[in-house]
CSV table of C-alpha atoms and ligand atoms in Angstrom, one decimal:
chain,number,residue,atom,x,y,z
M,1,UNK,CA,130.7,131.6,205.9
M,2,UNK,CA,128.6,128.4,206.0
M,3,UNK,CA,124.9,128.6,205.8
M,4,UNK,CA,123.1,127.3,208.8
M,5,UNK,CA,119.7,125.7,209.0
M,6,UNK,CA,117.5,124.8,211.9
M,7,UNK,CA,116.1,121.3,212.2
M,8,UNK,CA,113.6,120.4,214.9
M,9,UNK,CA,112.9,117.0,216.5
M,10,UNK,CA,109.5,116.0,217.6
M,11,UNK,CA,107.4,113.0,218.6
M,12,UNK,CA,106.3,111.2,221.7
M,13,UNK,CA,108.4,110.9,224.8
M,14,UNK,CA,110.8,107.9,224.9
M,15,UNK,CA,110.9,107.3,221.1
M,16,UNK,CA,114.6,108.3,221.0
M,17,UNK,CA,114.7,111.9,219.9
M,18,UNK,CA,117.5,112.8,222.4
M,19,UNK,CA,119.4,109.6,221.6
M,20,UNK,CA,119.2,110.3,217.8
M,21,UNK,CA,120.6,113.8,218.4
M,22,UNK,CA,123.3,112.5,220.8
M,23,UNK,CA,124.3,109.8,218.3
M,24,UNK,CA,124.5,112.1,215.3
M,25,UNK,CA,126.2,115.1,217.0
M,26,UNK,CA,128.3,113.4,219.6
M,27,UNK,CA,128.7,109.9,218.2
M,28,UNK,CA,127.6,108.1,221.4
M,29,UNK,CA,124.6,106.4,223.0
M,30,UNK,CA,123.4,106.3,226.6
M,31,UNK,CA,120.9,104.0,228.1
M,32,UNK,CA,119.5,106.8,230.2
M,33,UNK,CA,119.0,110.1,228.5
M,34,UNK,CA,118.2,113.1,230.8
M,35,UNK,CA,114.7,114.0,229.7
M,36,UNK,CA,114.8,117.4,231.4
M,37,UNK,CA,118.1,118.8,230.1
M,38,UNK,CA,117.2,122.3,229.0
M,39,UNK,CA,115.8,123.4,225.7
M,40,UNK,CA,118.8,123.1,223.5
M,41,UNK,CA,120.4,122.2,220.2
M,42,UNK,CA,123.5,120.8,218.8
M,43,UNK,CA,125.2,121.8,215.6
M,44,UNK,CA,126.8,119.7,213.0
M,45,UNK,CA,128.4,120.3,209.6
M,46,UNK,CA,127.2,118.1,206.8
M,47,UNK,CA,129.2,117.5,203.6
M,48,UNK,CA,127.2,117.4,200.5
M,49,UNK,CA,129.3,115.6,197.9
M,50,UNK,CA,126.8,116.1,195.0
M,51,UNK,CA,127.1,119.9,195.2
M,52,UNK,CA,130.6,120.0,196.7
M,53,UNK,CA,129.5,122.2,199.6
M,54,UNK,CA,128.9,122.0,203.3
M,55,UNK,CA,126.0,123.2,205.3
M,56,UNK,CA,125.6,123.5,209.1
M,57,UNK,CA,122.5,122.0,210.8
M,58,UNK,CA,121.4,123.4,214.1
M,59,UNK,CA,119.3,120.5,215.5
M,60,UNK,CA,116.9,121.3,218.3
M,61,UNK,CA,115.6,118.8,220.9
M,62,UNK,CA,112.2,119.2,222.6
M,63,UNK,CA,113.7,118.9,226.1
M,64,UNK,CA,110.8,117.0,227.6
M,65,UNK,CA,108.1,119.5,226.5
M,66,UNK,CA,106.5,116.7,224.5
M,67,UNK,CA,105.3,115.0,227.7
M,68,UNK,CA,102.6,117.6,227.7
M,69,UNK,CA,101.6,116.5,224.2
M,70,UNK,CA,102.4,119.7,222.5
M,71,UNK,CA,105.4,122.0,221.9
M,72,UNK,CA,105.4,125.7,221.8
M,73,UNK,CA,104.9,127.1,218.2
M,74,UNK,CA,108.1,129.2,218.8
M,75,UNK,CA,110.0,126.0,218.6
M,76,UNK,CA,109.1,125.7,214.9
M,77,UNK,CA,110.0,129.3,214.1
M,78,UNK,CA,112.5,129.6,211.2
M,79,UNK,CA,112.9,125.8,211.0
M,80,UNK,CA,114.0,124.5,207.6
M,81,UNK,CA,113.2,120.9,208.5
M,82,UNK,CA,111.5,118.8,211.1
M,83,UNK,CA,112.0,115.1,212.0
M,84,UNK,CA,109.0,113.4,213.5
M,85,UNK,CA,110.3,110.3,215.4
M,86,UNK,CA,108.3,107.2,216.3
M,87,UNK,CA,109.4,103.9,217.9
M,88,UNK,CA,109.0,100.9,215.6
M,89,UNK,CA,108.2,98.7,218.7
M,90,UNK,CA,105.3,101.0,219.7
M,91,UNK,CA,102.4,101.4,217.2
M,92,UNK,CA,100.8,104.1,219.4
M,93,UNK,CA,103.9,106.4,218.8
M,94,UNK,CA,103.2,106.2,215.0
M,95,UNK,CA,99.4,106.9,215.6
M,96,UNK,CA,100.4,109.9,217.7
M,97,UNK,CA,102.8,111.1,214.9
M,98,UNK,CA,99.6,112.2,213.1
M,99,UNK,CA,99.0,114.8,215.8
M,100,UNK,CA,102.7,115.9,215.8
M,101,UNK,CA,102.6,116.4,212.1
M,102,UNK,CA,99.3,118.4,212.4
M,103,UNK,CA,100.9,120.6,215.0
M,104,UNK,CA,103.8,121.1,212.7
M,105,UNK,CA,101.7,122.0,209.7
M,106,UNK,CA,99.8,124.6,211.8
M,107,UNK,CA,102.9,126.3,213.3
M,108,UNK,CA,105.9,125.7,211.0
M,109,UNK,CA,106.9,127.6,207.9
M,110,UNK,CA,104.8,126.3,205.0
M,111,UNK,CA,107.9,125.2,203.0
M,112,UNK,CA,109.3,123.1,205.8
M,113,UNK,CA,110.9,119.8,204.9
M,114,UNK,CA,109.3,117.0,206.9
M,115,UNK,CA,110.9,113.6,207.7
M,116,UNK,CA,109.6,110.6,209.6
M,117,UNK,CA,112.1,108.4,211.5
M,118,UNK,CA,111.1,104.9,212.7
M,119,UNK,CA,113.6,104.5,215.5
M,120,UNK,CA,114.8,101.5,217.5
M,121,UNK,CA,115.1,99.3,214.4
M,122,UNK,CA,117.6,97.2,216.3
M,123,UNK,CA,114.6,95.9,218.2
M,124,UNK,CA,113.1,94.4,215.0
M,125,UNK,CA,112.0,91.2,216.9
M,126,UNK,CA,109.5,93.4,218.8
M,127,UNK,CA,108.5,95.3,215.7
M,128,UNK,CA,104.9,96.7,215.7
M,129,UNK,CA,105.4,98.9,212.6
M,130,UNK,CA,107.0,97.5,209.5
M,131,UNK,CA,109.0,99.6,207.0
M,132,UNK,CA,106.1,99.3,204.6
M,133,UNK,CA,103.6,100.7,207.2
M,134,UNK,CA,106.1,103.5,207.9
M,135,UNK,CA,106.4,104.4,204.2
M,136,UNK,CA,102.6,104.3,203.7
M,137,UNK,CA,102.1,106.6,206.7
M,138,UNK,CA,104.7,109.0,205.2
M,139,UNK,CA,103.0,109.0,201.8
M,140,UNK,CA,99.6,109.5,203.3
M,141,UNK,CA,100.8,112.6,205.3
M,142,UNK,CA,102.9,114.1,202.5
M,143,UNK,CA,106.1,113.4,204.5
M,144,UNK,CA,108.9,113.5,201.9
M,145,UNK,CA,111.6,111.5,203.8
M,146,UNK,CA,111.2,108.2,205.6
M,147,UNK,CA,114.1,106.5,207.3
M,148,UNK,CA,114.4,103.6,209.8
M,149,UNK,CA,117.0,104.4,212.4
M,150,UNK,CA,118.7,102.9,215.4
M,151,UNK,CA,120.4,105.5,217.7
M,152,UNK,CA,121.7,102.5,219.6
M,153,UNK,CA,123.5,100.8,216.8
M,154,UNK,CA,124.1,103.9,214.6
M,155,UNK,CA,121.9,102.7,211.8
M,156,UNK,CA,120.3,105.1,209.3
M,157,UNK,CA,121.2,108.2,211.4
M,158,UNK,CA,123.7,109.7,208.9
M,159,UNK,CA,121.4,108.8,206.0
M,160,UNK,CA,118.5,110.6,207.7
M,161,UNK,CA,120.4,113.8,208.2
M,162,UNK,CA,122.1,113.6,204.8
M,163,UNK,CA,118.7,113.3,203.0
M,164,UNK,CA,117.5,116.3,205.0
M,165,UNK,CA,120.6,118.4,204.2
M,166,UNK,CA,120.4,117.5,200.5
M,167,UNK,CA,116.8,118.7,200.3
M,168,UNK,CA,117.6,121.9,202.2
M,169,UNK,CA,120.5,122.5,199.8
M,170,UNK,CA,118.3,121.9,196.8
M,171,UNK,CA,115.6,124.3,198.1
M,172,UNK,CA,117.8,127.1,199.1
X,201,GDP,P1,113.1,110.9,223.9
X,201,GDP,O1,112.2,111.0,225.1
X,201,GDP,O2,112.3,110.8,222.6
X,201,GDP,O3,114.2,111.9,223.9
X,201,GDP,O4,113.9,109.4,224.0
X,201,GDP,P2,115.3,109.1,224.6
X,201,GDP,O5,116.4,109.5,223.6
X,201,GDP,O6,115.4,109.7,226.0
X,201,GDP,O7,115.3,107.5,224.6
X,201,GDP,C1,114.3,106.8,225.4
X,201,GDP,C2,114.8,105.4,225.8
X,201,GDP,O8,114.9,104.7,224.6
X,201,GDP,C3,116.2,105.4,226.4
X,201,GDP,O9,116.3,104.4,227.3
X,201,GDP,C4,117.1,105.1,225.2
X,201,GDP,O10,118.3,104.5,225.6
X,201,GDP,C5,116.3,104.2,224.4
X,201,GDP,N1,116.6,104.3,222.9
X,201,GDP,C6,116.7,105.4,222.2
X,201,GDP,N2,117.0,105.1,220.9
X,201,GDP,C7,117.1,103.7,220.9
X,201,GDP,C8,117.4,102.8,219.8
X,201,GDP,O11,117.7,103.1,218.7
X,201,GDP,N3,117.4,101.5,220.2
X,201,GDP,C9,117.1,101.0,221.4
X,201,GDP,N4,117.1,99.7,221.7
X,201,GDP,N5,116.8,101.9,222.4
X,201,GDP,C10,116.8,103.2,222.2
X,202,MG,MG1,114.4,113.6,225.1
Protein backbone atom coordinates (compact mmCIF):
# COMPACT_ATOMS: atom_id res chain seq x y z
CA UNK A 1 0.00 0.00 0.00
CA UNK A 2 1.27 3.45 -0.87
CA UNK A 3 1.32 6.15 1.77
CA UNK A 4 -0.92 9.10 0.95
CA UNK A 5 -0.36 12.71 1.97
CA UNK A 6 -2.65 15.70 1.81
CA UNK A 7 -1.39 18.88 0.13
CA UNK A 8 -3.48 22.07 0.15
CA UNK A 9 -3.39 24.99 -2.27
CA UNK A 10 -4.08 28.52 -1.09
CA UNK A 11 -3.62 32.11 -2.19
CA UNK A 12 -5.63 34.90 -3.80
CA UNK A 13 -8.28 34.27 -6.39
CA UNK A 14 -7.00 34.17 -10.03
CA UNK A 15 -3.36 33.45 -9.18
CA UNK A 16 -3.68 30.03 -10.86
CA UNK A 17 -4.29 27.48 -8.08
CA UNK A 18 -6.84 25.47 -10.05
CA UNK A 19 -4.68 25.70 -13.18
CA UNK A 20 -1.61 24.37 -11.32
CA UNK A 21 -3.62 21.41 -10.01
CA UNK A 22 -5.18 20.77 -13.41
CA UNK A 23 -1.78 20.91 -15.11
CA UNK A 24 -0.12 18.63 -12.60
CA UNK A 25 -2.84 16.03 -12.20
CA UNK A 26 -4.44 16.10 -15.66
CA UNK A 27 -1.69 17.50 -17.85
CA UNK A 28 -3.80 20.23 -19.40
CA UNK A 29 -4.49 23.96 -19.22
CA UNK A 30 -7.75 25.82 -19.78
CA UNK A 31 -8.12 29.55 -20.28
CA UNK A 32 -11.27 29.57 -18.18
CA UNK A 33 -11.19 27.53 -15.00
CA UNK A 34 -14.51 27.08 -13.25
CA UNK A 35 -14.01 28.95 -9.98
CA UNK A 36 -16.99 27.34 -8.33
CA UNK A 37 -16.33 23.67 -8.98
CA UNK A 38 -16.99 22.00 -5.62
CA UNK A 39 -14.41 21.57 -2.86
CA UNK A 40 -12.31 18.78 -4.22
CA UNK A 41 -8.97 17.21 -4.70
CA UNK A 42 -7.03 15.28 -7.26
CA UNK A 43 -4.56 12.53 -6.49
CA UNK A 44 -1.24 11.85 -8.11
CA UNK A 45 1.52 9.31 -7.59
CA UNK A 46 5.03 10.74 -7.33
CA UNK A 47 8.17 8.70 -7.95
CA UNK A 48 11.01 9.47 -5.58
CA UNK A 49 14.12 8.19 -7.32
CA UNK A 50 16.46 9.01 -4.41
CA UNK A 51 14.64 6.66 -2.02
CA UNK A 52 13.34 4.31 -4.70
CA UNK A 53 9.74 4.73 -3.51
CA UNK A 54 6.46 6.25 -4.57
CA UNK A 55 4.09 8.33 -2.53
CA UNK A 56 0.59 9.49 -3.32
CA UNK A 57 -0.31 13.17 -3.03
CA UNK A 58 -3.92 14.11 -2.48
CA UNK A 59 -3.97 17.75 -3.59
CA UNK A 60 -6.84 19.97 -2.46
CA UNK A 61 -8.13 23.09 -4.19
CA UNK A 62 -9.94 25.90 -2.37
CA UNK A 63 -12.93 25.85 -4.76
CA UNK A 64 -13.45 29.60 -4.67
CA UNK A 65 -13.60 29.97 -0.86
CA UNK A 66 -10.54 32.22 -1.12
CA UNK A 67 -12.73 34.97 -2.58
CA UNK A 68 -13.91 35.58 0.97
CA UNK A 69 -10.26 36.06 1.98
CA UNK A 70 -10.16 33.08 4.27
CA UNK A 71 -10.59 29.35 4.10
CA UNK A 72 -12.08 27.14 6.77
CA UNK A 73 -9.52 25.74 9.26
CA UNK A 74 -10.90 22.26 8.47
CA UNK A 75 -9.26 22.62 5.06
CA UNK A 76 -5.83 22.40 6.71
CA UNK A 77 -6.64 19.43 8.91
CA UNK A 78 -4.13 16.59 8.49
CA UNK A 79 -2.30 18.43 5.72
CA UNK A 80 1.32 17.40 5.23
CA UNK A 81 2.12 20.38 3.00
CA UNK A 82 0.65 23.64 1.75
CA UNK A 83 1.41 25.61 -1.39
CA UNK A 84 0.78 29.32 -1.22
CA UNK A 85 0.46 30.60 -4.77
CA UNK A 86 0.91 34.16 -5.99
CA UNK A 87 0.97 35.67 -9.48
CA UNK A 88 4.35 37.15 -10.49
CA UNK A 89 2.52 39.85 -12.51
CA UNK A 90 0.57 40.99 -9.43
CA UNK A 91 2.59 42.30 -6.49
CA UNK A 92 -0.57 42.54 -4.37
CA UNK A 93 -0.98 38.77 -4.56
CA UNK A 94 2.45 38.36 -2.92
CA UNK A 95 1.61 40.97 -0.27
CA UNK A 96 -1.57 39.01 0.46
CA UNK A 97 0.42 35.78 0.71
CA UNK A 98 1.55 37.06 4.10
CA UNK A 99 -2.02 36.76 5.36
CA UNK A 100 -2.50 33.33 3.80
CA UNK A 101 0.65 32.10 5.48
CA UNK A 102 -0.48 33.55 8.84
CA UNK A 103 -3.81 31.72 8.45
CA UNK A 104 -1.92 28.58 7.66
CA UNK A 105 0.35 28.82 10.69
CA UNK A 106 -2.70 29.39 12.91
CA UNK A 107 -4.75 26.46 11.60
CA UNK A 108 -2.42 23.87 10.13
CA UNK A 109 -0.43 21.13 11.87
CA UNK A 110 2.77 22.72 13.24
CA UNK A 111 5.10 20.47 11.23
CA UNK A 112 3.44 21.31 7.90
CA UNK A 113 5.77 21.84 4.94
CA UNK A 114 5.15 25.21 3.32
CA UNK A 115 5.92 26.08 -0.29
CA UNK A 116 5.57 29.37 -2.16
CA UNK A 117 4.84 29.27 -5.89
CA UNK A 118 5.26 32.34 -8.11
CA UNK A 119 2.92 31.40 -10.94
CA UNK A 120 2.44 32.79 -14.48
CA UNK A 121 6.19 33.04 -15.07
CA UNK A 122 5.44 32.80 -18.81
CA UNK A 123 4.25 36.43 -18.46
CA UNK A 124 7.74 37.61 -17.39
CA UNK A 125 7.48 40.77 -19.52
CA UNK A 126 4.76 41.93 -17.08
CA UNK A 127 6.69 40.76 -14.03
CA UNK A 128 6.06 42.70 -10.81
CA UNK A 129 7.84 40.21 -8.52
CA UNK A 130 11.33 38.97 -9.42
CA UNK A 131 12.67 35.54 -8.48
CA UNK A 132 14.93 37.32 -5.98
CA UNK A 133 11.96 39.06 -4.32
CA UNK A 134 10.07 35.75 -4.18
CA UNK A 135 13.05 34.05 -2.54
CA UNK A 136 13.46 36.88 -0.02
CA UNK A 137 9.79 36.67 0.91
CA UNK A 138 10.11 32.90 1.39
CA UNK A 139 13.17 33.30 3.61
CA UNK A 140 11.53 36.02 5.69
CA UNK A 141 8.45 33.85 6.30
CA UNK A 142 10.28 30.57 6.92
CA UNK A 143 8.88 29.06 3.76
CA UNK A 144 11.19 26.20 2.87
CA UNK A 145 10.39 25.77 -0.82
CA UNK A 146 10.20 28.48 -3.48
CA UNK A 147 9.41 27.73 -7.10
CA UNK A 148 8.44 29.82 -10.09
CA UNK A 149 5.78 28.08 -12.16
CA UNK A 150 3.73 28.39 -15.29
CA UNK A 151 0.63 26.24 -15.40
CA UNK A 152 0.17 27.47 -18.95
CA UNK A 153 3.56 26.37 -20.27
CA UNK A 154 4.14 23.55 -17.77
CA UNK A 155 7.21 25.15 -16.23
CA UNK A 156 8.31 24.27 -12.69
CA UNK A 157 5.14 22.34 -11.84
CA UNK A 158 6.68 18.88 -11.57
CA UNK A 159 9.70 20.39 -9.77
CA UNK A 160 7.40 22.03 -7.22
CA UNK A 161 5.56 18.82 -6.36
CA UNK A 162 8.74 16.74 -6.45
CA UNK A 163 10.39 19.08 -3.91
CA UNK A 164 7.32 18.78 -1.68
CA UNK A 165 7.11 15.00 -2.01
CA UNK A 166 10.83 14.65 -1.23
CA UNK A 167 10.46 16.70 1.96
CA UNK A 168 7.38 14.70 2.99
CA UNK A 169 9.31 11.49 2.38
CA UNK A 170 12.26 12.71 4.47
CA UNK A 171 10.00 13.78 7.37
CA UNK A 172 7.84 10.68 7.51
P1 LIG B 1 -7.41 30.41 -9.14
O1 LIG B 1 -8.53 31.37 -8.90
O2 LIG B 1 -6.23 30.71 -8.26
O3 LIG B 1 -7.82 28.98 -9.08
O4 LIG B 1 -6.87 30.69 -10.63
P2 LIG B 1 -7.25 29.93 -11.99
O5 LIG B 1 -6.51 28.64 -12.08
O6 LIG B 1 -8.72 29.89 -12.14
O7 LIG B 1 -6.59 30.91 -13.06
C1 LIG B 1 -7.02 32.26 -13.20
C2 LIG B 1 -6.69 32.75 -14.60
O8 LIG B 1 -5.28 32.80 -14.79
C3 LIG B 1 -7.25 31.85 -15.70
O9 LIG B 1 -7.65 32.65 -16.79
C4 LIG B 1 -6.05 31.01 -16.10
O10 LIG B 1 -6.12 30.56 -17.41
C5 LIG B 1 -4.90 31.99 -15.90
N1 LIG B 1 -3.63 31.31 -15.56
C6 LIG B 1 -3.44 30.38 -14.59
N2 LIG B 1 -2.15 29.97 -14.59
C7 LIG B 1 -1.51 30.66 -15.56
C8 LIG B 1 -0.16 30.69 -16.04
O11 LIG B 1 0.74 29.98 -15.57
N3 LIG B 1 0.11 31.56 -17.06
C9 LIG B 1 -0.84 32.37 -17.61
N4 LIG B 1 -0.47 33.19 -18.60
N5 LIG B 1 -2.13 32.36 -17.20
C10 LIG B 1 -2.45 31.52 -16.17
MG1 LIG C 1 -9.66 28.15 -8.53
